[in-house]
mmCIF file of C-alpha atoms in Angstrom:
data_model
loop_
_atom_site.group_PDB
_atom_site.id
_atom_site.type_symbol
_atom_site.label_atom_id
_atom_site.label_comp_id
_atom_site.label_asym_id
_atom_site.label_seq_id
_atom_site.Cartn_x
_atom_site.Cartn_y
_atom_site.Cartn_z
ATOM 1 C CA MET C 1 0.000 0.000 0.000
ATOM 2 C CA PHE C 2 1.952 2.943 -1.289
ATOM 3 C CA LEU C 3 0.723 6.459 -0.562
ATOM 4 C CA LYS C 4 2.349 8.136 -3.543
ATOM 5 C CA ALA C 5 0.771 5.644 -5.926
ATOM 6 C CA LEU C 6 -2.666 7.150 -5.367
ATOM 7 C CA LEU C 7 -2.620 10.920 -5.695
ATOM 8 C CA PRO C 8 0.791 12.023 -6.991
ATOM 9 C CA LEU C 9 -0.234 15.700 -7.243
ATOM 10 C CA HIS C 10 -1.105 16.010 -3.563
ATOM 11 C CA ASN C 11 1.497 17.793 -1.434
ATOM 12 C CA TYR C 12 1.670 14.938 1.076
ATOM 13 C CA MET C 13 2.453 12.411 -1.604
ATOM 14 C CA LYS C 14 5.891 13.854 -2.258
ATOM 15 C CA GLU C 15 8.921 11.610 -1.995
ATOM 16 C CA GLU C 16 9.979 13.040 1.376
ATOM 17 C CA PHE C 17 6.596 12.538 3.098
ATOM 18 C CA ILE C 18 6.834 9.917 5.860
ATOM 19 C CA TYR C 19 3.687 8.441 7.407
ATOM 20 C CA PHE C 20 3.991 6.764 10.812
ATOM 21 C CA ASP C 21 0.332 6.875 11.906
ATOM 22 C CA HIS C 22 -1.278 3.716 10.527
ATOM 23 C CA ALA C 23 -3.063 3.098 13.845
ATOM 24 C CA SER C 24 -5.068 6.233 13.053
ATOM 25 C CA THR C 25 -5.874 5.302 9.457
ATOM 26 C CA SER C 26 -4.129 3.545 6.602
ATOM 27 C CA PRO C 27 -3.758 4.454 2.923
ATOM 28 C CA LEU C 28 -5.716 2.742 0.186
ATOM 29 C CA SER C 29 -3.789 0.802 -2.407
ATOM 30 C CA LEU C 30 -4.603 1.426 -6.059
ATOM 31 C CA GLU C 31 -5.889 -2.147 -6.142
ATOM 32 C CA VAL C 32 -8.495 -1.434 -3.446
ATOM 33 C CA LEU C 33 -9.456 1.865 -5.074
ATOM 34 C CA LYS C 34 -9.988 0.168 -8.450
ATOM 35 C CA ILE C 35 -12.263 -2.430 -6.861
ATOM 36 C CA ILE C 36 -14.341 0.293 -5.176
ATOM 37 C CA ASN C 37 -14.647 2.262 -8.408
ATOM 38 C CA SER C 38 -15.556 -0.848 -10.410
ATOM 39 C CA SER C 39 -18.266 -1.755 -7.919
ATOM 40 C CA ASN C 40 -19.614 1.808 -7.981
ATOM 41 C CA LEU C 41 -19.951 1.507 -11.755
ATOM 42 C CA ASN C 42 -21.324 -2.034 -11.955
ATOM 43 C CA TYR C 43 -23.129 -2.700 -8.653
ATOM 44 C CA TRP C 44 -24.569 0.636 -7.588
ATOM 45 C CA GLY C 45 -28.113 -0.712 -7.112
ATOM 46 C CA ASN C 46 -29.970 -1.308 -3.849
ATOM 47 C CA VAL C 47 -29.309 -4.879 -2.745
ATOM 48 C CA SER C 48 -32.784 -5.066 -1.203
ATOM 49 C CA ALA C 49 -34.592 -4.279 -4.450
ATOM 50 C CA THR C 50 -36.589 -7.196 -5.897
ATOM 51 C CA TYR C 51 -36.076 -6.466 -9.610
ATOM 52 C CA LYS C 52 -33.299 -8.074 -11.638
ATOM 53 C CA PHE C 53 -30.564 -5.452 -11.078
ATOM 54 C CA GLY C 54 -31.190 -5.354 -7.322
ATOM 55 C CA ILE C 55 -31.047 -9.141 -7.171
ATOM 56 C CA GLU C 56 -27.727 -9.101 -9.076
ATOM 57 C CA CYS C 57 -26.330 -6.668 -6.508
ATOM 58 C CA SER C 58 -27.632 -8.838 -3.665
ATOM 59 C CA ILE C 59 -25.984 -11.920 -5.170
ATOM 60 C CA GLU C 60 -22.688 -10.014 -5.414
ATOM 61 C CA LEU C 61 -23.011 -8.871 -1.786
ATOM 62 C CA GLU C 62 -23.549 -12.408 -0.528
ATOM 63 C CA SER C 63 -20.694 -13.676 -2.692
ATOM 64 C CA ILE C 64 -18.375 -11.132 -1.054
ATOM 65 C CA ARG C 65 -19.720 -12.068 2.387
ATOM 66 C CA ASN C 66 -18.920 -15.719 1.682
ATOM 67 C CA ASN C 67 -15.419 -14.826 0.484
ATOM 68 C CA ILE C 68 -14.737 -12.791 3.634
ATOM 69 C CA ALA C 69 -16.020 -15.711 5.706
ATOM 70 C CA LEU C 70 -13.462 -17.961 4.012
ATOM 71 C CA ILE C 71 -10.665 -15.506 4.831
ATOM 72 C CA LEU C 72 -11.690 -15.226 8.489
ATOM 73 C CA ASN C 73 -12.606 -18.902 8.925
ATOM 74 C CA SER C 74 -16.166 -18.023 9.879
ATOM 75 C CA ASN C 75 -19.663 -18.814 8.664
ATOM 76 C CA SER C 76 -21.140 -16.271 6.276
ATOM 77 C CA GLU C 77 -23.961 -15.491 8.712
ATOM 78 C CA ASP C 78 -21.356 -14.605 11.365
ATOM 79 C CA ILE C 79 -20.466 -11.472 9.373
ATOM 80 C CA ILE C 80 -22.507 -8.332 9.999
ATOM 81 C CA PHE C 81 -21.486 -5.334 7.900
ATOM 82 C CA THR C 82 -21.436 -2.051 9.845
ATOM 83 C CA SER C 83 -19.888 1.386 9.360
ATOM 84 C CA GLY C 84 -16.917 0.394 11.537
ATOM 85 C CA SER C 85 -15.855 -0.598 15.038
ATOM 86 C CA SER C 86 -17.537 2.293 16.813
ATOM 87 C CA GLU C 87 -20.947 1.389 15.431
ATOM 88 C CA SER C 88 -20.316 -2.320 16.050
ATOM 89 C CA ILE C 89 -19.552 -1.619 19.698
ATOM 90 C CA SER C 90 -22.631 0.586 19.998
ATOM 91 C CA ILE C 91 -24.814 -2.201 18.566
ATOM 92 C CA VAL C 92 -23.443 -4.721 21.088
ATOM 93 C CA PHE C 93 -24.054 -2.504 24.110
ATOM 94 C CA ASN C 94 -27.460 -1.211 23.011
ATOM 95 C CA LYS C 95 -28.820 -4.642 22.116
ATOM 96 C CA LEU C 96 -27.593 -6.016 25.434
ATOM 97 C CA SER C 97 -29.508 -3.265 27.205
ATOM 98 C CA ASP C 98 -32.625 -4.072 25.184
ATOM 99 C CA ASN C 99 -32.551 -7.767 26.082
ATOM 100 C CA PHE C 100 -31.489 -7.879 29.741
ATOM 101 C CA LYS C 101 -32.419 -6.077 32.915
ATOM 102 C CA PRO C 102 -29.582 -3.800 34.137
ATOM 103 C CA GLU C 103 -26.810 -5.758 35.820
ATOM 104 C CA ASN C 104 -22.991 -5.739 35.362
ATOM 105 C CA ILE C 105 -20.710 -5.037 32.391
ATOM 106 C CA VAL C 106 -16.926 -5.347 32.699
ATOM 107 C CA ILE C 107 -14.534 -3.321 30.541
ATOM 108 C CA SER C 108 -10.814 -2.691 30.976
ATOM 109 C CA GLU C 109 -9.412 0.595 32.237
ATOM 110 C CA VAL C 110 -7.785 1.206 28.838
ATOM 111 C CA GLU C 111 -10.697 0.890 26.412
ATOM 112 C CA HIS C 112 -11.245 3.015 23.308
ATOM 113 C CA GLN C 113 -13.581 6.004 23.438
ATOM 114 C CA ALA C 114 -16.310 4.071 21.616
ATOM 115 C CA THR C 115 -16.541 1.527 24.431
ATOM 116 C CA ILE C 116 -16.399 4.198 27.129
ATOM 117 C CA ILE C 117 -19.205 6.194 25.510
ATOM 118 C CA SER C 118 -21.391 3.107 25.050
ATOM 119 C CA SER C 119 -20.711 2.104 28.668
ATOM 120 C CA ASN C 120 -21.668 5.545 29.959
ATOM 121 C CA ILE C 121 -24.973 5.391 28.099
ATOM 122 C CA LEU C 122 -25.834 2.073 29.760
ATOM 123 C CA LYS C 123 -24.690 3.406 33.117
ATOM 124 C CA LYS C 124 -27.408 6.047 32.837
ATOM 125 C CA ARG C 125 -29.883 3.209 32.227
ATOM 126 C CA GLY C 126 -28.982 1.565 35.518
ATOM 127 C CA TRP C 127 -26.193 -0.805 34.475
ATOM 128 C CA LYS C 128 -23.135 -1.154 36.714
ATOM 129 C CA ILE C 129 -19.962 -0.601 34.693
ATOM 130 C CA ILE C 130 -16.919 -2.229 36.290
ATOM 131 C CA GLU C 131 -13.478 -1.161 35.067
ATOM 132 C CA TRP C 132 -10.972 -4.000 35.153
ATOM 133 C CA GLU C 133 -7.703 -2.741 36.639
ATOM 134 C CA VAL C 134 -4.546 -2.839 34.497
ATOM 135 C CA ASP C 135 -0.885 -2.919 35.492
ATOM 136 C CA ASN C 136 1.687 -0.252 34.608
ATOM 137 C CA LYS C 137 2.028 -1.799 31.123
ATOM 138 C CA GLY C 138 -1.690 -1.511 30.436
ATOM 139 C CA ILE C 139 -2.488 -5.243 30.706
ATOM 140 C CA VAL C 140 -5.433 -6.425 32.783
ATOM 141 C CA ASN C 141 -4.704 -7.955 36.173
ATOM 142 C CA LEU C 142 -5.747 -11.597 35.717
ATOM 143 C CA ASP C 143 -5.905 -12.090 39.485
ATOM 144 C CA LYS C 144 -9.108 -10.008 39.353
ATOM 145 C CA LEU C 145 -10.816 -12.137 36.679
ATOM 146 C CA GLU C 146 -12.548 -14.530 39.077
ATOM 147 C CA ASN C 147 -14.264 -11.538 40.708
ATOM 148 C CA TYR C 148 -16.196 -10.878 37.495
ATOM 149 C CA LEU C 149 -17.227 -14.440 36.638
ATOM 150 C CA ASN C 150 -20.636 -14.422 38.276
ATOM 151 C CA PRO C 151 -24.277 -14.476 37.082
ATOM 152 C CA LYS C 152 -24.581 -10.693 37.394
ATOM 153 C CA THR C 153 -21.963 -10.122 34.676
ATOM 154 C CA LYS C 154 -23.744 -10.093 31.319
ATOM 155 C CA LEU C 155 -20.874 -8.831 29.148
ATOM 156 C CA ILE C 156 -17.092 -8.492 29.283
ATOM 157 C CA SER C 157 -15.720 -6.207 26.572
ATOM 158 C CA ILE C 158 -11.951 -5.931 26.099
ATOM 159 C CA ILE C 159 -9.721 -4.134 23.611
ATOM 160 C CA TRP C 160 -7.307 -6.691 22.115
ATOM 161 C CA GLY C 161 -4.552 -4.258 21.070
ATOM 162 C CA GLN C 162 -4.507 -0.852 22.783
ATOM 163 C CA SER C 163 -4.114 1.949 20.231
ATOM 164 C CA GLU C 164 -2.204 4.446 22.419
ATOM 165 C CA ILE C 165 0.320 2.152 24.106
ATOM 166 C CA GLY C 166 0.186 -0.979 21.953
ATOM 167 C CA SER C 167 -0.309 -3.490 24.784
ATOM 168 C CA LEU C 168 -2.059 -6.780 23.975
ATOM 169 C CA GLN C 169 -4.628 -8.373 26.261
ATOM 170 C CA PRO C 170 -4.873 -12.164 26.840
ATOM 171 C CA ILE C 171 -8.226 -12.404 25.058
ATOM 172 C CA GLN C 172 -8.106 -16.184 24.558
ATOM 173 C CA LEU C 173 -7.783 -16.829 28.290
ATOM 174 C CA ILE C 174 -10.478 -14.289 29.186
ATOM 175 C CA GLY C 175 -12.755 -15.735 26.518
ATOM 176 C CA LYS C 176 -12.251 -19.291 27.778
ATOM 177 C CA LYS C 177 -13.336 -18.236 31.276
ATOM 178 C CA CYS C 178 -16.321 -16.315 29.878
ATOM 179 C CA LYS C 179 -17.424 -19.359 27.890
ATOM 180 C CA GLU C 180 -17.206 -21.578 30.975
ATOM 181 C CA ASN C 181 -19.408 -19.113 32.874
ATOM 182 C CA ASN C 182 -21.864 -18.337 30.055
ATOM 183 C CA ILE C 183 -20.821 -14.664 29.901
ATOM 184 C CA LEU C 184 -20.986 -12.821 26.597
ATOM 185 C CA PHE C 185 -17.498 -11.746 25.482
ATOM 186 C CA HIS C 186 -16.820 -8.917 23.015
ATOM 187 C CA VAL C 187 -13.373 -8.092 21.634
ATOM 188 C CA ASP C 188 -12.414 -4.759 20.083
ATOM 189 C CA ALA C 189 -9.938 -5.948 17.430
ATOM 190 C CA THR C 190 -9.676 -2.641 15.556
ATOM 191 C CA GLN C 191 -5.881 -2.455 15.736
ATOM 192 C CA ILE C 192 -5.215 -6.165 15.291
ATOM 193 C CA ILE C 193 -6.072 -7.396 11.838
ATOM 194 C CA SER C 194 -3.698 -5.149 9.884
ATOM 195 C CA ASN C 195 -0.986 -7.370 11.396
ATOM 196 C CA GLY C 196 -2.407 -10.732 10.292
ATOM 197 C CA ILE C 197 -5.546 -12.801 9.806
ATOM 198 C CA PHE C 198 -7.112 -14.653 12.732
ATOM 199 C CA LYS C 199 -9.432 -17.670 12.584
ATOM 200 C CA TRP C 200 -12.797 -16.622 13.980
ATOM 201 C CA LYS C 201 -13.911 -20.141 14.858
ATOM 202 C CA GLU C 202 -10.788 -20.595 16.997
ATOM 203 C CA LEU C 203 -11.248 -17.395 19.007
ATOM 204 C CA ASN C 204 -12.896 -17.689 22.419
ATOM 205 C CA CYS C 205 -15.282 -14.813 21.934
ATOM 206 C CA ASP C 206 -18.892 -14.165 20.890
ATOM 207 C CA LEU C 207 -18.486 -10.765 19.245
ATOM 208 C CA LEU C 208 -15.611 -8.926 17.576
ATOM 209 C CA SER C 209 -15.378 -5.463 15.995
ATOM 210 C CA LEU C 210 -13.312 -4.359 12.977
ATOM 211 C CA SER C 211 -12.841 -1.168 10.917
ATOM 212 C CA ALA C 212 -11.667 -1.478 7.310
ATOM 213 C CA HIS C 213 -9.696 1.764 7.181
ATOM 214 C CA LYS C 214 -7.278 0.409 9.790
ATOM 215 C CA PHE C 215 -6.133 -2.368 7.420
ATOM 216 C CA GLY C 216 -5.954 -0.643 4.041
ATOM 217 C CA GLY C 217 -9.686 -0.546 3.291
ATOM 218 C CA PRO C 218 -12.046 2.397 2.848
ATOM 219 C CA LYS C 219 -13.497 4.492 5.660
ATOM 220 C CA GLY C 220 -17.118 4.027 6.640
ATOM 221 C CA ILE C 221 -17.237 0.234 6.553
ATOM 222 C CA GLY C 222 -16.449 -2.498 9.057
ATOM 223 C CA ILE C 223 -17.528 -5.828 10.462
ATOM 224 C CA LEU C 224 -19.173 -7.096 13.612
ATOM 225 C CA LEU C 225 -18.348 -10.790 13.891
ATOM 226 C CA THR C 226 -20.979 -12.833 15.707
ATOM 227 C CA ASN C 227 -21.916 -16.404 16.549
ATOM 228 C CA GLU C 228 -25.275 -18.108 16.923
ATOM 229 C CA LYS C 229 -25.474 -17.234 20.606
ATOM 230 C CA SER C 230 -24.719 -13.532 20.178
ATOM 231 C CA ARG C 231 -26.911 -13.134 17.069
ATOM 232 C CA SER C 232 -29.932 -14.341 19.024
ATOM 233 C CA ILE C 233 -29.334 -11.452 21.430
ATOM 234 C CA LEU C 234 -28.580 -8.820 18.796
ATOM 235 C CA ARG C 235 -31.394 -9.678 16.396
ATOM 236 C CA ASN C 236 -34.151 -7.058 16.194
ATOM 237 C CA SER C 237 -37.631 -8.478 16.678
ATOM 238 C CA ASP C 238 -39.127 -5.836 14.368
ATOM 239 C CA ILE C 239 -40.048 -7.813 11.237
ATOM 240 C CA ALA C 240 -39.578 -4.671 9.115
ATOM 241 C CA LEU C 241 -35.820 -4.802 9.719
ATOM 242 C CA THR C 242 -34.366 -7.330 7.279
ATOM 243 C CA HIS C 243 -30.864 -5.971 6.659
ATOM 244 C CA GLU C 244 -27.833 -7.824 8.034
ATOM 245 C CA TYR C 245 -29.760 -10.681 9.647
ATOM 246 C CA SER C 246 -32.101 -8.158 11.321
ATOM 247 C CA ILE C 247 -29.218 -6.705 13.350
ATOM 248 C CA ARG C 248 -28.167 -3.531 11.546
ATOM 249 C CA GLN C 249 -30.349 -1.010 9.727
ATOM 250 C CA GLY C 250 -29.421 0.825 6.535
ATOM 251 C CA THR C 251 -28.787 0.025 2.907
ATOM 252 C CA GLN C 252 -25.491 -1.845 2.559
ATOM 253 C CA SER C 253 -22.693 -0.020 0.704
ATOM 254 C CA LEU C 254 -21.582 -2.718 -1.707
ATOM 255 C CA PRO C 255 -18.638 -0.706 -3.161
ATOM 256 C CA LEU C 256 -17.173 -0.172 0.327
ATOM 257 C CA ILE C 257 -17.725 -3.831 1.201
ATOM 258 C CA CYS C 258 -15.929 -4.861 -2.007
ATOM 259 C CA GLY C 259 -13.024 -2.563 -1.118
ATOM 260 C CA MET C 260 -12.827 -4.018 2.387
ATOM 261 C CA HIS C 261 -12.784 -7.534 0.924
ATOM 262 C CA GLN C 262 -9.829 -6.641 -1.298
ATOM 263 C CA ALA C 263 -7.992 -5.091 1.662
ATOM 264 C CA LEU C 264 -8.501 -8.297 3.665
ATOM 265 C CA LYS C 265 -7.111 -10.320 0.760
ATOM 266 C CA ASN C 266 -3.977 -8.136 0.866
ATOM 267 C CA ILE C 267 -3.198 -8.995 4.512
ATOM 268 C CA SER C 268 -0.534 -11.644 4.960
ATOM 269 C CA GLY C 269 0.374 -13.796 7.942
ATOM 270 C CA LEU C 270 -1.713 -15.779 10.411
ATOM 271 C CA ILE C 271 -2.314 -14.724 14.025
ATOM 272 C CA THR C 272 -1.862 -17.636 16.428
ATOM 273 C CA PHE C 273 -1.616 -18.143 20.190
ATOM 274 C CA SER C 274 1.004 -19.524 22.569
ATOM 275 C CA ASN C 275 -0.042 -19.995 26.199
ATOM 276 C CA TYR C 276 -2.835 -17.505 25.435
ATOM 277 C CA ASP C 277 -0.351 -14.860 24.221
ATOM 278 C CA THR C 278 -1.014 -13.423 20.765
ATOM 279 C CA VAL C 279 1.659 -14.408 18.235
ATOM 280 C CA PHE C 280 2.246 -12.611 14.918
ATOM 281 C CA LYS C 281 4.219 -13.928 11.986
ATOM 282 C CA ASN C 282 7.551 -12.157 11.486
ATOM 283 C CA ASN C 283 7.449 -9.652 8.654
ATOM 284 C CA LYS C 284 8.949 -6.398 7.410
ATOM 285 C CA ILE C 285 6.837 -4.246 9.734
ATOM 286 C CA ILE C 286 7.951 -6.129 12.850
ATOM 287 C CA PHE C 287 11.539 -5.721 11.660
ATOM 288 C CA LEU C 288 11.050 -1.946 11.326
ATOM 289 C CA LYS C 289 9.501 -1.640 14.780
ATOM 290 C CA ASP C 290 12.290 -3.694 16.345
ATOM 291 C CA TYR C 291 14.871 -1.644 14.477
ATOM 292 C CA LEU C 292 13.572 1.585 16.019
ATOM 293 C CA LEU C 293 13.181 -0.041 19.424
ATOM 294 C CA ASN C 294 16.845 -1.068 19.342
ATOM 295 C CA LEU C 295 17.808 2.523 18.533
ATOM 296 C CA LEU C 296 15.815 3.819 21.494
ATOM 297 C CA LYS C 297 16.055 1.172 24.212
ATOM 298 C CA ASP C 298 19.394 2.350 25.637
ATOM 299 C CA ASN C 299 18.583 6.050 25.304
ATOM 300 C CA LYS C 300 18.275 7.463 28.820
ATOM 301 C CA TYR C 301 15.884 10.147 27.534
ATOM 302 C CA VAL C 302 13.316 7.627 26.246
ATOM 303 C CA GLU C 303 10.706 5.831 28.386
ATOM 304 C CA ILE C 304 8.738 3.158 26.518
ATOM 305 C CA THR C 305 5.009 3.084 27.364
ATOM 306 C CA GLY C 306 3.058 -0.152 27.300
ATOM 307 C CA SER C 307 4.401 -3.678 27.160
ATOM 308 C CA ILE C 308 7.461 -4.483 25.049
ATOM 309 C CA GLU C 309 6.854 -8.253 24.979
ATOM 310 C CA ASN C 310 3.060 -8.292 24.476
ATOM 311 C CA ARG C 311 2.626 -5.505 21.967
ATOM 312 C CA LEU C 312 1.077 -4.722 18.602
ATOM 313 C CA PRO C 313 3.808 -5.579 16.073
ATOM 314 C CA ASN C 314 3.436 -2.332 14.106
ATOM 315 C CA HIS C 315 3.357 -0.055 17.164
ATOM 316 C CA LEU C 316 5.853 1.780 19.345
ATOM 317 C CA SER C 317 5.063 4.416 21.952
ATOM 318 C CA PHE C 318 7.237 6.317 24.404
ATOM 319 C CA ILE C 319 7.753 9.458 26.441
ATOM 320 C CA LEU C 320 10.689 11.652 25.441
ATOM 321 C CA LEU C 321 12.632 13.619 28.044
ATOM 322 C CA ASN C 322 14.712 16.696 27.350
ATOM 323 C CA LYS C 323 18.337 17.120 28.376
ATOM 324 C CA ASN C 324 17.139 18.159 31.855
ATOM 325 C CA PHE C 325 15.161 14.918 32.114
ATOM 326 C CA LEU C 326 11.810 16.689 31.979
ATOM 327 C CA PRO C 327 9.063 15.193 29.782
ATOM 328 C CA ILE C 328 8.535 17.000 26.490
ATOM 329 C CA LYS C 329 4.905 17.742 25.613
ATOM 330 C CA ALA C 330 3.817 15.481 22.757
ATOM 331 C CA TYR C 331 2.419 18.309 20.621
ATOM 332 C CA LYS C 332 5.862 19.919 20.400
ATOM 333 C CA ILE C 333 7.416 16.780 18.942
ATOM 334 C CA ILE C 334 4.423 16.143 16.661
ATOM 335 C CA ASN C 335 4.629 19.682 15.267
ATOM 336 C CA PHE C 336 8.395 19.492 14.850
ATOM 337 C CA MET C 337 8.117 16.207 12.960
ATOM 338 C CA SER C 338 5.271 17.566 10.857
ATOM 339 C CA ASP C 339 7.431 20.549 9.873
ATOM 340 C CA ASN C 340 9.891 17.955 8.606
ATOM 341 C CA ASN C 341 7.191 16.001 6.684
ATOM 342 C CA ILE C 342 6.848 13.173 9.203
ATOM 343 C CA SER C 343 3.413 12.246 10.552
ATOM 344 C CA ILE C 344 3.250 10.788 14.057
ATOM 345 C CA SER C 345 0.655 11.038 16.819
ATOM 346 C CA SER C 346 0.208 11.041 20.571
ATOM 347 C CA GLY C 347 -2.444 8.337 20.683
ATOM 348 C CA SER C 348 -6.035 7.760 19.650
ATOM 349 C CA SER C 349 -7.163 10.234 16.981
ATOM 350 C CA CYS C 350 -10.690 10.057 18.398
ATOM 351 C CA SER C 351 -9.547 11.793 21.596
ATOM 352 C CA SER C 352 -6.430 13.694 20.470
ATOM 353 C CA SER C 353 -8.193 17.082 20.523
ATOM 354 C CA ASN C 354 -9.270 16.570 24.141
ATOM 355 C CA LYS C 355 -7.439 18.951 26.477
ATOM 356 C CA ASN C 356 -7.706 16.515 29.375
ATOM 357 C CA PRO C 357 -4.887 14.051 30.078
ATOM 358 C CA SER C 358 -5.096 10.676 28.386
ATOM 359 C CA LYS C 359 -7.271 8.306 30.431
ATOM 360 C CA VAL C 360 -5.077 5.409 29.287
ATOM 361 C CA LEU C 361 -1.857 7.023 30.529
ATOM 362 C CA THR C 362 -3.579 7.928 33.799
ATOM 363 C CA LYS C 363 -4.399 4.266 34.385
ATOM 364 C CA LEU C 364 -0.699 3.370 33.929
ATOM 365 C CA ARG C 365 -0.061 5.384 37.117
ATOM 366 C CA LEU C 366 2.407 7.699 35.387
ATOM 367 C CA ASP C 367 3.545 10.932 36.998
ATOM 368 C CA ASN C 368 1.173 13.794 36.217
ATOM 369 C CA ASN C 369 3.861 15.684 34.298
ATOM 370 C CA LYS C 370 4.059 12.816 31.777
ATOM 371 C CA LEU C 371 0.366 12.484 30.947
ATOM 372 C CA PHE C 372 0.577 14.800 27.922
ATOM 373 C CA SER C 373 3.865 13.440 26.598
ATOM 374 C CA ASN C 374 3.132 10.077 24.965
ATOM 375 C CA ILE C 375 4.384 9.673 21.375
ATOM 376 C CA ARG C 376 3.023 6.931 19.108
ATOM 377 C CA LEU C 377 4.430 5.528 15.880
ATOM 378 C CA SER C 378 2.577 2.873 13.900
ATOM 379 C CA PHE C 379 4.085 1.414 10.749
ATOM 380 C CA GLY C 380 2.923 0.181 7.353
ATOM 381 C CA GLU C 381 4.290 -1.603 4.314
ATOM 382 C CA GLN C 382 5.519 1.571 2.618
ATOM 383 C CA ASN C 383 7.806 2.523 5.519
ATOM 384 C CA SER C 384 11.560 1.942 5.362
ATOM 385 C CA ILE C 385 14.757 1.893 7.395
ATOM 386 C CA ASP C 386 15.817 5.226 5.852
ATOM 387 C CA GLN C 387 12.595 6.817 7.080
ATOM 388 C CA ILE C 388 13.165 5.525 10.592
ATOM 389 C CA ASP C 389 16.743 6.799 10.532
ATOM 390 C CA LYS C 390 15.488 10.259 9.565
ATOM 391 C CA PHE C 391 12.930 10.191 12.369
ATOM 392 C CA HIS C 392 15.559 9.065 14.875
ATOM 393 C CA THR C 393 17.911 11.880 13.881
ATOM 394 C CA LEU C 394 15.148 14.454 14.406
ATOM 395 C CA LEU C 395 14.190 12.826 17.694
ATOM 396 C CA LEU C 396 17.713 13.267 19.030
ATOM 397 C CA GLN C 397 17.506 16.911 17.992
ATOM 398 C CA SER C 398 14.228 17.212 19.937
ATOM 399 C CA ILE C 399 15.981 16.275 23.170
ATOM 400 C CA GLU C 400 18.219 19.325 22.782
ATOM 401 C CA LYS C 401 15.608 21.588 21.175
ATOM 402 C CA PHE C 402 12.876 21.263 23.797
#
């Protein structure tokens, strides 16, 4: 997926532009764009229409659904097309509230904004929202798990790979315990699938959320993966709602779905598990991340945030100190890098404009003067060693400059 292959006249597509923010969004390849455009030309009809052209579009939609199911090792009916992870999460929480009397929902202390917002809505409806404590690396304390495995807990929802600090949660172990106790388990896998394909039928969860634009697909489309148990809870009893197995309203965007399918086909490597830890196949992106980590690990002015061992393979985050060992505000480094045509971030784009300290960093029990200083880099296929070397040179300058 090469940025400059798409829009060569755009300023940011120049040779010197370096993009290190794939956790925020990823560029479309020409291949994905061509598929979207072709579908817009040939399958622009309403898939619910009962005349010949509508039926042709519906057949194409179900063909794509089946193909995605083959990629993800799922059944076709497991796949619910949504606008992305945020909507998928909202559907899960709202449908749970519609089908059960208010009891307990467990989320981690380091969830994405979408989960926090959905949780707060249910809290106003009388649900008890329990935040599962994490350690200073952002990983849930498994000693607490048994406390939540009781009949009052109706849902546990956990982010698999944390977008700000990269830490991975032991979702297979949590899911196994949820299954044994008949607790619905949802996984926010938004940051995961760009790093490899998982097998849905082998995951210990009932629901899983994805956004296409995180793995080279278009914005505005995603997937909520379900199973028979969870679909029975999510299904709308209103007989007028026939879209997406009566779970999600709205006319399906076939061109976006086709683009997402192509993006999934472009992902290489299989995600596996070892003693419940997530394992990714070695690739170029892991090499790039490790290369930068090796440059930084012995630098006394760099403090890595999140886990080093259990981490998203395309992700590195840290706090940079100046020569007086005081944390440098993230916006200063971001602006300095941007002036030098390098795009980095401080964390989740959904909350980056918030003037309050990062909730995730707060839960890591960092000193207050470091809560605005987290830097995040997330890599893609078009990145290179030369680009990382340029970034590293500028980073060393930042220590002196700020």
